[in-house]
Amino acid sequence: MSAKELLIQLFALPKGEIIFQDYSCALKSLISKYGRIFIAENHICFYANLAGSKINLVFKLNDIQRIESKNKNDIEITLNNNKVYCFTSFQNKDHVFNFMNSLLQGQPLSTFSDSQVNTESSNNDQSIIDNTDVEIQFLKSESSTDQEICKFTFPFSLDKFFDFFIADNASLYSVYDHRQNEKDTDMNITKWTVNEDIQDMYQREMKHVMKLTGVPFKDKTRMHKLFTYKRDQQKLIYTCTTHTLDVPYGNCFQAEEKWEVTQPEDNKCLLRVFVSVVFTKSTIMKNTIINRTMAGYKEDYEKWINNVKIRLEAQAKQSKSSVSYSTHEYEESMKLDNENIFSKILKNSNSDLSNQKEKSGLPSIITQKEACFVLLITIMIIIMLIQIGMMSNQSTRLEQLEQIILQNQQQRFQLLNDQL
C-alpha cells in the first residue's frame, strides 16, 4: 500500500482525494501534541502519536469558518460550530497559513509549487533531525546544602523537552529508563496526577532499589522519590525529593532536585539543575553527607546526559532513514499511478523470471540449449503451416479444374442435344 493510500485510510478520506503537502507542527494545549498537519483537496487533517496517545483530527473545508494567523508561531482554525483548534511550532508559519487560506477561499494554488512545498518540508525535518548538539556545563562544587550543579542547552522547544523526558511514557529518556540503565531493581512508578493542594501542579511517586558503593556493610538501598511539576508557556519547574532509606543516617536528611527549564529562543531550551540536602535531624556527619550527595548527583548527571546524547543521535539516524524511506515510497507511488498497467505486468514477469533463474542456479549453457530447442520447434511449426497452406491451395485448384471439366461436359451435351 502506498503512502498516499495509507493516509487516505488513516483519515477516512474519499478515494482519489489529493493530498498536497504535510508539515511538522504541534496542537497547542496544556501539553502540546507534536505531529504533522496534512493539507488535502477538501480536508485539513492532523495526526500525532506520542507515547501511545494518538490524536487524529479531520476538518472538512466546508466546516471551517475561518483560518487566522495568531502571533509569531500560531495558526488558529475556527469551525462553524465555533470550536477552535490552535497549531504552533511551524518551520514557516506564513507559508502554511497562506496555503491554507488559498485552499479555503478557492484561490489557485500555482504559487505553491511542489518544489517550493517539498523544499520547506524537507528543510523542516532536516533542521529537527540534524541538530543534536547539547551544550553541557558542570559547575564547581561547593560545600553548600543548596547549589546549581549543571546546565544543559538542548536544540528543541520546551514542549518537546516535556514530551522527551517528563511525560508519562516519555518518548526519549525517562527517569525510569535512567534507573533501569543503572541496573536498579524492584522499580515501580505511578502516573502523573493532579496535586489537590497546589493549583496547576502534578505529582507522582517512584520506588526502587539502588546499588551502593563505598558504604560499609551495605551494597544496596531502598529509594523513595516524590516528583512534581508545574509549567506554563515560558517555564517548567520539575522537582524530585529523594529519601534514601537504608544508608547510615538516612533518616536524618533528604535530597531535593529542582529542574528549571526555560525557552530562551525558538527550538532551544535551557535546563538548570539545582540540588539541595535538607536535614530533618542534627548529625555530626552533616558535611560528609553533603559532599557525598553532591558528588553522587554530579556523577549521576554525567551518566544521564551521556545517555541522552546517545538517544538523540540514535533518533536522528532513525528519523533520517524514515524520511528517506517515506520520500522513496512517495516517489514510487507516483510512478505506479502514471505507469501503464500492461508495462507493469511485463516488468514484474521479467523480474520474476530473472529471479527464478538466479534461484535455480542452472548453468548458462542450459538456458542456451532451451532457447535453441524453442527456436527449432518454432521453425518446424512454421514449415508445417506453410505445407498445410500449399496443400490447401492445391486442393482449391483441383476443385476449380473439376468444375471447369464439368462445365465443358455440360456444354458438349447441350450441343449434341441441339444438333439432334
GROMACS .gro file of C-alpha atoms in nm:
model
  420
    1MET     CA    1   0.000   0.000   0.000
    2SER     CA    2   0.141   0.340  -0.100
    3ALA     CA    3   0.191   0.629   0.141
    4LYS     CA    4  -0.099   0.813  -0.022
    5GLU     CA    5  -0.334   0.519   0.027
    6LEU     CA    6  -0.226   0.483   0.390
    7LEU     CA    7  -0.306   0.849   0.459
    8ILE     CA    8  -0.645   0.822   0.289
    9GLN     CA    9  -0.720   0.516   0.502
   10LEU     CA   10  -0.589   0.682   0.821
   11PHE     CA   11  -0.813   0.988   0.786
   12ALA     CA   12  -1.103   0.805   0.614
   13LEU     CA   13  -1.082   1.041   0.315
   14PRO     CA   14  -1.265   0.978  -0.013
   15LYS     CA   15  -1.077   0.772  -0.270
   16GLY     CA   16  -0.894   0.992  -0.514
   17GLU     CA   17  -0.853   1.277  -0.263
   18ILE     CA   18  -0.541   1.478  -0.348
   19ILE     CA   19  -0.306   1.535  -0.052
   20PHE     CA   20  -0.098   1.838  -0.143
   21GLN     CA   21   0.154   1.853   0.141
   22ASP     CA   22   0.222   1.788   0.511
   23TYR     CA   23   0.405   1.997   0.771
   24SER     CA   24   0.554   1.933   1.114
   25CYS     CA   25   0.370   2.124   1.390
   26ALA     CA   26   0.202   2.086   1.730
   27LEU     CA   27  -0.157   2.100   1.850
   28LYS     CA   28  -0.149   2.365   2.121
   29SER     CA   29  -0.285   2.270   2.464
   30LEU     CA   30  -0.165   2.245   2.822
   31ILE     CA   31   0.082   1.989   2.692
   32SER     CA   32   0.135   2.047   2.319
   33LYS     CA   33   0.097   1.740   2.097
   34TYR     CA   34   0.363   1.724   1.826
   35GLY     CA   35   0.266   1.565   1.497
   36ARG     CA   36   0.200   1.657   1.132
   37ILE     CA   37  -0.073   1.854   0.960
   38PHE     CA   38  -0.184   1.738   0.614
   39ILE     CA   39  -0.341   1.974   0.359
   40ALA     CA   40  -0.564   1.788   0.115
   41GLU     CA   41  -0.800   1.882  -0.167
   42ASN     CA   42  -1.110   1.910   0.055
   43HIS     CA   43  -0.975   1.849   0.406
   44ILE     CA   44  -0.717   1.963   0.660
   45CYS     CA   45  -0.600   1.675   0.882
   46PHE     CA   46  -0.375   1.643   1.186
   47TYR     CA   47  -0.215   1.330   1.331
   48ALA     CA   48   0.003   1.280   1.641
   49ASN     CA   49   0.120   0.968   1.818
   50LEU     CA   50   0.318   1.042   2.133
   51ALA     CA   51   0.386   0.777   2.393
   52GLY     CA   52   0.088   0.573   2.273
   53SER     CA   53  -0.154   0.868   2.285
   54LYS     CA   54  -0.297   0.913   1.936
   55ILE     CA   55  -0.473   1.222   1.803
   56ASN     CA   56  -0.649   1.211   1.466
   57LEU     CA   57  -0.832   1.527   1.354
   58VAL     CA   58  -1.007   1.574   1.018
   59PHE     CA   59  -1.159   1.911   0.921
   60LYS     CA   60  -1.369   1.942   0.605
   61LEU     CA   61  -1.307   2.272   0.429
   62ASN     CA   62  -1.684   2.333   0.425
   63ASP     CA   63  -1.687   2.303   0.806
   64ILE     CA   64  -1.414   2.566   0.856
   65GLN     CA   65  -1.541   2.914   0.933
   66ARG     CA   66  -1.203   3.089   0.920
   67ILE     CA   67  -0.827   3.039   0.949
   68GLU     CA   68  -0.634   3.309   1.136
   69SER     CA   69  -0.270   3.386   1.200
   70LYS     CA   70  -0.214   3.441   1.572
   71ASN     CA   71   0.115   3.599   1.682
   72LYS     CA   72   0.451   3.475   1.556
   73ASN     CA   73   0.403   3.098   1.559
   74ASP     CA   74   0.032   3.008   1.579
   75ILE     CA   75  -0.238   2.926   1.323
   76GLU     CA   76  -0.593   2.912   1.457
   77ILE     CA   77  -0.870   2.714   1.283
   78THR     CA   78  -1.229   2.803   1.380
   79LEU     CA   79  -1.507   2.565   1.278
   80ASN     CA   80  -1.869   2.650   1.201
   81ASN     CA   81  -1.968   2.518   1.545
   82ASN     CA   82  -1.724   2.775   1.697
   83LYS     CA   83  -1.476   2.513   1.813
   84VAL     CA   84  -1.122   2.648   1.791
   85TYR     CA   85  -0.802   2.450   1.728
   86CYS     CA   86  -0.463   2.619   1.755
   87PHE     CA   87  -0.149   2.481   1.584
   88THR     CA   88   0.203   2.603   1.655
   89SER     CA   89   0.576   2.533   1.603
   90PHE     CA   90   0.572   2.559   1.222
   91GLN     CA   91   0.903   2.597   1.042
   92ASN     CA   92   0.749   2.850   0.802
   93LYS     CA   93   0.416   2.957   0.952
   94ASP     CA   94   0.338   3.227   0.694
   95HIS     CA   95   0.378   2.984   0.406
   96VAL     CA   96   0.145   2.728   0.566
   97PHE     CA   97  -0.109   2.996   0.661
   98ASN     CA   98  -0.121   3.138   0.307
   99PHE     CA   99  -0.150   2.787   0.162
  100MET     CA  100  -0.445   2.701   0.389
  101ASN     CA  101  -0.629   3.025   0.320
  102SER     CA  102  -0.582   2.997  -0.055
  103LEU     CA  103  -0.730   2.650  -0.045
  104LEU     CA  104  -1.017   2.759   0.181
  105GLN     CA  105  -1.106   3.056  -0.043
  106GLY     CA  106  -1.079   2.854  -0.364
  107GLN     CA  107  -0.787   3.053  -0.497
  108PRO     CA  108  -0.542   2.898  -0.748
  109LEU     CA  109  -0.252   2.716  -0.585
  110SER     CA  110   0.001   2.792  -0.858
  111THR     CA  111   0.214   2.995  -0.619
  112PHE     CA  112   0.258   2.688  -0.403
  113SER     CA  113   0.455   2.471  -0.641
  114ASP     CA  114   0.558   2.121  -0.548
  115SER     CA  115   0.922   2.216  -0.542
  116GLN     CA  116   0.861   2.504  -0.303
  117VAL     CA  117   0.644   2.297  -0.072
  118ASN     CA  118   0.870   1.995  -0.068
  119THR     CA  119   1.174   2.211  -0.002
  120GLU     CA  120   1.009   2.366   0.301
  121SER     CA  121   0.906   2.027   0.437
  122SER     CA  122   1.246   1.871   0.389
  123ASN     CA  123   1.419   2.170   0.544
  124ASN     CA  124   1.188   2.144   0.841
  125ASP     CA  125   1.269   1.778   0.901
  126GLN     CA  126   1.640   1.838   0.844
  127SER     CA  127   1.657   2.118   1.099
  128ILE     CA  128   1.494   1.900   1.364
  129ILE     CA  129   1.686   1.583   1.289
  130ASP     CA  130   2.039   1.705   1.230
  131ASN     CA  131   2.076   1.938   1.527
  132THR     CA  132   2.150   1.700   1.813
  133ASP     CA  133   2.423   1.909   1.981
  134VAL     CA  134   2.376   1.961   2.353
  135GLU     CA  135   2.569   2.235   2.536
  136ILE     CA  136   2.694   2.094   2.868
  137GLN     CA  137   2.826   2.286   3.166
  138PHE     CA  138   2.905   2.135   3.506
  139LEU     CA  139   2.955   2.393   3.778
  140LYS     CA  140   3.217   2.392   4.050
  141SER     CA  141   3.110   2.202   4.360
  142GLU     CA  142   3.072   2.393   4.682
  143SER     CA  143   3.029   2.289   5.043
  144SER     CA  144   2.671   2.408   5.049
  145THR     CA  145   2.335   2.247   5.112
  146ASP     CA  146   2.183   2.417   4.805
  147GLN     CA  147   2.369   2.468   4.478
  148GLU     CA  148   2.338   2.467   4.099
  149ILE     CA  149   2.544   2.175   3.973
  150CYS     CA  150   2.499   2.180   3.595
  151LYS     CA  151   2.338   2.345   3.290
  152PHE     CA  152   2.230   2.185   2.964
  153THR     CA  153   2.108   2.362   2.648
  154PHE     CA  154   1.900   2.142   2.417
  155PRO     CA  155   1.820   2.205   2.048
  156PHE     CA  156   1.442   2.174   2.080
  157SER     CA  157   1.146   2.353   2.236
  158LEU     CA  158   1.014   2.344   2.591
  159ASP     CA  159   0.713   2.138   2.482
  160LYS     CA  160   0.935   1.878   2.321
  161PHE     CA  161   1.156   1.869   2.632
  162PHE     CA  162   0.849   1.776   2.837
  163ASP     CA  163   0.748   1.505   2.592
  164PHE     CA  164   1.102   1.365   2.576
  165PHE     CA  165   1.186   1.346   2.948
  166ILE     CA  166   0.894   1.410   3.184
  167ALA     CA  167   0.562   1.298   3.035
  168ASP     CA  168   0.412   0.962   3.119
  169ASN     CA  169   0.584   0.716   2.884
  170ALA     CA  170   0.839   0.984   2.787
  171SER     CA  171   0.944   0.922   2.429
  172LEU     CA  172   1.322   0.978   2.459
  173TYR     CA  173   1.466   0.909   2.806
  174SER     CA  174   1.252   0.893   3.119
  175VAL     CA  175   1.363   0.867   3.480
  176TYR     CA  176   1.251   0.503   3.465
  177ASP     CA  177   1.481   0.446   3.165
  178HIS     CA  178   1.771   0.602   3.352
  179ARG     CA  179   1.728   0.394   3.667
  180GLN     CA  180   1.692   0.086   3.450
  181ASN     CA  181   2.024   0.168   3.281
  182GLU     CA  182   2.180   0.191   3.626
  183LYS     CA  183   2.063  -0.167   3.694
  184ASP     CA  184   1.818  -0.069   3.968
  185THR     CA  185   1.563  -0.331   4.068
  186ASP     CA  186   1.209  -0.355   4.207
  187MET     CA  187   1.112  -0.038   4.020
  188ASN     CA  188   0.759   0.098   4.040
  189ILE     CA  189   0.647   0.440   3.916
  190THR     CA  190   0.299   0.591   3.915
  191LYS     CA  191   0.132   0.811   3.652
  192TRP     CA  192   0.111   1.187   3.686
  193THR     CA  193  -0.191   1.302   3.889
  194VAL     CA  194  -0.319   1.645   3.989
  195ASN     CA  195  -0.195   1.776   4.323
  196GLU     CA  196  -0.511   1.863   4.516
  197ASP     CA  197  -0.338   2.112   4.745
  198ILE     CA  198  -0.149   2.323   4.489
  199GLN     CA  199  -0.317   2.459   4.178
  200ASP     CA  200  -0.176   2.353   3.838
  201MET     CA  201   0.076   2.117   4.000
  202TYR     CA  202   0.111   1.747   3.915
  203GLN     CA  203   0.280   1.472   4.114
  204ARG     CA  204   0.386   1.108   4.102
  205GLU     CA  205   0.594   0.863   4.307
  206MET     CA  206   0.866   0.611   4.235
  207LYS     CA  207   1.010   0.329   4.445
  208HIS     CA  208   1.318   0.128   4.353
  209VAL     CA  209   1.624  -0.047   4.493
  210MET     CA  210   1.962   0.107   4.404
  211LYS     CA  211   2.311  -0.039   4.425
  212LEU     CA  212   2.556   0.129   4.666
  213THR     CA  213   2.932   0.175   4.652
  214GLY     CA  214   3.159   0.291   4.932
  215VAL     CA  215   2.906   0.230   5.211
  216PRO     CA  216   3.022  -0.014   5.485
  217PHE     CA  217   2.813  -0.333   5.516
  218LYS     CA  218   2.562  -0.210   5.254
  219ASP     CA  219   2.552  -0.293   4.884
  220LYS     CA  220   2.202  -0.166   4.808
  221THR     CA  221   1.928   0.056   4.948
  222ARG     CA  222   1.560   0.120   4.904
  223MET     CA  223   1.476   0.458   4.745
  224HIS     CA  224   1.157   0.659   4.757
  225LYS     CA  225   1.112   0.955   4.522
  226LEU     CA  226   0.834   1.213   4.501
  227PHE     CA  227   0.817   1.409   4.173
  228THR     CA  228   0.623   1.727   4.098
  229TYR     CA  229   0.598   1.961   3.803
  230LYS     CA  230   0.433   2.289   3.725
  231ARG     CA  231   0.454   2.466   3.394
  232ASP     CA  232   0.336   2.750   3.177
  233GLN     CA  233   0.429   2.869   2.829
  234GLN     CA  234   0.763   3.017   2.940
  235LYS     CA  235   0.892   2.790   3.218
  236LEU     CA  236   0.878   2.437   3.356
  237ILE     CA  237   0.960   2.363   3.720
  238TYR     CA  238   1.025   1.995   3.793
  239THR     CA  239   1.128   1.866   4.136
  240CYS     CA  240   1.231   1.535   4.291
  241THR     CA  241   1.253   1.468   4.664
  242THR     CA  242   1.453   1.153   4.743
  243HIS     CA  243   1.458   0.953   5.066
  244THR     CA  244   1.741   0.700   5.095
  245LEU     CA  245   1.601   0.451   5.343
  246ASP     CA  246   1.880   0.201   5.417
  247VAL     CA  247   2.203   0.406   5.441
  248PRO     CA  248   2.362   0.525   5.764
  249TYR     CA  249   2.195   0.847   5.886
  250GLY     CA  250   1.937   0.805   5.608
  251ASN     CA  251   1.662   0.918   5.846
  252CYS     CA  252   1.843   1.248   5.906
  253PHE     CA  253   1.824   1.401   5.559
  254GLN     CA  254   1.655   1.408   5.218
  255ALA     CA  255   1.795   1.516   4.881
  256GLU     CA  256   1.599   1.759   4.664
  257GLU     CA  257   1.650   1.819   4.293
  258LYS     CA  258   1.497   2.104   4.101
  259TRP     CA  259   1.492   2.149   3.724
  260GLU     CA  260   1.426   2.496   3.587
  261VAL     CA  261   1.358   2.468   3.214
  262THR     CA  262   1.313   2.783   3.006
  263GLN     CA  263   1.296   2.853   2.634
  264PRO     CA  264   1.528   3.145   2.553
  265GLU     CA  265   1.451   3.119   2.181
  266ASP     CA  266   1.262   2.906   1.930
  267ASN     CA  267   1.369   2.541   1.919
  268LYS     CA  268   1.608   2.582   2.210
  269CYS     CA  269   1.560   2.524   2.582
  270LEU     CA  270   1.786   2.567   2.884
  271LEU     CA  271   1.787   2.321   3.175
  272ARG     CA  272   1.938   2.435   3.506
  273VAL     CA  273   1.978   2.164   3.771
  274PHE     CA  274   1.978   2.256   4.141
  275VAL     CA  275   2.046   2.007   4.421
  276SER     CA  276   1.998   2.064   4.792
  277VAL     CA  277   2.036   1.850   5.105
  278VAL     CA  278   1.768   1.913   5.366
  279PHE     CA  279   1.839   1.786   5.716
  280THR     CA  280   1.548   1.673   5.931
  281LYS     CA  281   1.771   1.581   6.228
  282SER     CA  282   2.100   1.710   6.361
  283THR     CA  283   2.408   1.494   6.289
  284ILE     CA  284   2.786   1.528   6.315
  285MET     CA  285   2.810   1.371   5.966
  286LYS     CA  286   2.646   1.671   5.801
  287ASN     CA  287   2.946   1.784   5.589
  288THR     CA  288   3.026   1.427   5.484
  289ILE     CA  289   2.665   1.369   5.377
  290ILE     CA  290   2.660   1.694   5.177
  291ASN     CA  291   2.987   1.624   4.998
  292ARG     CA  292   2.898   1.264   4.911
  293THR     CA  293   2.548   1.360   4.799
  294MET     CA  294   2.673   1.638   4.568
  295ALA     CA  295   2.947   1.416   4.424
  296GLY     CA  296   2.694   1.136   4.367
  297TYR     CA  297   2.449   1.366   4.186
  298LYS     CA  298   2.724   1.513   3.966
  299GLU     CA  299   2.834   1.164   3.862
  300ASP     CA  300   2.474   1.062   3.800
  301TYR     CA  301   2.404   1.364   3.577
  302GLU     CA  302   2.718   1.293   3.376
  303LYS     CA  303   2.578   0.948   3.302
  304TRP     CA  304   2.232   1.093   3.236
  305ILE     CA  305   2.347   1.349   2.977
  306ASN     CA  306   2.567   1.092   2.800
  307ASN     CA  307   2.271   0.857   2.766
  308VAL     CA  308   2.053   1.145   2.644
  309LYS     CA  309   2.305   1.230   2.372
  310ILE     CA  310   2.318   0.866   2.263
  311ARG     CA  311   1.938   0.856   2.239
  312LEU     CA  312   1.926   1.183   2.043
  313GLU     CA  313   2.184   1.063   1.792
  314ALA     CA  314   2.004   0.729   1.751
  315GLN     CA  315   1.673   0.910   1.698
  316ALA     CA  316   1.836   1.139   1.441
  317LYS     CA  317   1.964   0.843   1.239
  318GLN     CA  318   1.627   0.670   1.258
  319SER     CA  319   1.445   0.988   1.152
  320LYS     CA  320   1.675   1.035   0.853
  321SER     CA  321   1.621   0.678   0.735
  322SER     CA  322   1.245   0.716   0.791
  323VAL     CA  323   1.231   1.041   0.589
  324SER     CA  324   1.439   0.883   0.313
  325TYR     CA  325   1.209   0.579   0.303
  326SER     CA  326   0.893   0.793   0.302
  327THR     CA  327   1.026   1.005   0.015
  328HIS     CA  328   1.121   0.694  -0.182
  329GLU     CA  329   0.779   0.538  -0.115
  330TYR     CA  330   0.600   0.856  -0.226
  331GLU     CA  331   0.802   0.871  -0.549
  332GLU     CA  332   0.732   0.505  -0.617
  333SER     CA  333   0.359   0.553  -0.561
  334MET     CA  334   0.357   0.845  -0.808
  335LYS     CA  335   0.535   0.630  -1.064
  336LEU     CA  336   0.284   0.350  -1.016
  337ASP     CA  337  -0.005   0.591  -1.067
  338ASN     CA  338   0.138   0.705  -1.400
  339GLU     CA  339   0.266   0.372  -1.535
  340ASN     CA  340   0.077   0.163  -1.786
  341ILE     CA  341  -0.065  -0.149  -1.620
  342PHE     CA  342   0.050  -0.375  -1.901
  343SER     CA  343   0.408  -0.248  -1.880
  344LYS     CA  344   0.397  -0.302  -1.501
  345ILE     CA  345   0.290  -0.666  -1.554
  346LEU     CA  346   0.569  -0.717  -1.808
  347LYS     CA  347   0.825  -0.573  -1.569
  348ASN     CA  348   0.706  -0.794  -1.287
  349SER     CA  349   0.703  -1.106  -1.503
  350ASN     CA  350   1.052  -1.034  -1.634
  351SER     CA  351   1.171  -0.974  -1.281
  352ASP     CA  352   1.012  -1.300  -1.160
  353LEU     CA  353   1.167  -1.494  -1.448
  354SER     CA  354   1.508  -1.346  -1.371
  355ASN     CA  355   1.471  -1.429  -1.001
  356GLN     CA  356   1.368  -1.786  -1.079
  357LYS     CA  357   1.670  -1.832  -1.300
  358GLU     CA  358   1.901  -1.692  -1.034
  359LYS     CA  359   1.747  -1.915  -0.764
  360SER     CA  360   1.762  -2.227  -0.981
  361GLY     CA  361   2.141  -2.200  -1.012
  362LEU     CA  362   2.141  -2.370  -1.358
  363PRO     CA  363   2.442  -2.306  -1.582
  364SER     CA  364   2.403  -2.058  -1.863
  365ILE     CA  365   2.461  -2.330  -2.123
  366ILE     CA  366   2.132  -2.500  -2.029
  367THR     CA  367   1.949  -2.175  -2.090
  368GLN     CA  368   2.108  -2.152  -2.436
  369LYS     CA  369   2.004  -2.510  -2.521
  370GLU     CA  370   1.649  -2.436  -2.411
  371ALA     CA  371   1.642  -2.129  -2.636
  372CYS     CA  372   1.770  -2.332  -2.935
  373PHE     CA  373   1.514  -2.602  -2.871
  374VAL     CA  374   1.231  -2.349  -2.859
  375LEU     CA  375   1.358  -2.189  -3.180
  376LEU     CA  376   1.372  -2.528  -3.357
  377ILE     CA  377   1.015  -2.613  -3.253
  378THR     CA  378   0.902  -2.272  -3.380
  379ILE     CA  379   1.067  -2.328  -3.720
  380MET     CA  380   0.909  -2.673  -3.756
  381ILE     CA  381   0.567  -2.532  -3.676
  382ILE     CA  382   0.615  -2.259  -3.939
  383ILE     CA  383   0.717  -2.519  -4.203
  384MET     CA  384   0.411  -2.730  -4.122
  385LEU     CA  385   0.187  -2.427  -4.156
  386ILE     CA  386   0.342  -2.348  -4.495
  387GLN     CA  387   0.287  -2.706  -4.616
  388ILE     CA  388  -0.070  -2.703  -4.496
  389GLY     CA  389  -0.120  -2.377  -4.681
  390MET     CA  390   0.027  -2.522  -5.001
  391MET     CA  391  -0.190  -2.832  -4.977
  392SER     CA  392  -0.490  -2.614  -4.924
  393ASN     CA  393  -0.404  -2.415  -5.237
  394GLN     CA  394  -0.359  -2.735  -5.442
  395SER     CA  395  -0.694  -2.877  -5.332
  396THR     CA  396  -0.855  -2.549  -5.424
  397ARG     CA  397  -0.703  -2.564  -5.773
  398LEU     CA  398  -0.822  -2.926  -5.825
  399GLU     CA  399  -1.172  -2.827  -5.732
  400GLN     CA  400  -1.155  -2.543  -5.983
  401LEU     CA  401  -1.035  -2.785  -6.260
  402GLU     CA  402  -1.313  -3.030  -6.182
  403GLN     CA  403  -1.568  -2.752  -6.211
  404ILE     CA  404  -1.421  -2.643  -6.547
  405ILE     CA  405  -1.431  -3.003  -6.678
  406LEU     CA  406  -1.792  -3.044  -6.566
  407GLN     CA  407  -1.886  -2.721  -6.733
  408ASN     CA  408  -1.722  -2.835  -7.062
  409GLN     CA  409  -1.902  -3.166  -7.048
  410GLN     CA  410  -2.233  -2.995  -6.989
  411GLN     CA  411  -2.169  -2.764  -7.282
  412ARG     CA  412  -2.091  -3.063  -7.508
  413PHE     CA  413  -2.406  -3.245  -7.402
  414GLN     CA  414  -2.603  -2.930  -7.471
  415LEU     CA  415  -2.453  -2.902  -7.827
  416LEU     CA  416  -2.535  -3.266  -7.900
  417ASN     CA  417  -2.889  -3.219  -7.785
  418ASP     CA  418  -2.924  -2.909  -8.004
  419GLN     CA  419  -2.792  -3.098  -8.309
  420LEU     CA  420  -3.032  -3.388  -8.251
   0.00000   0.00000   0.00000
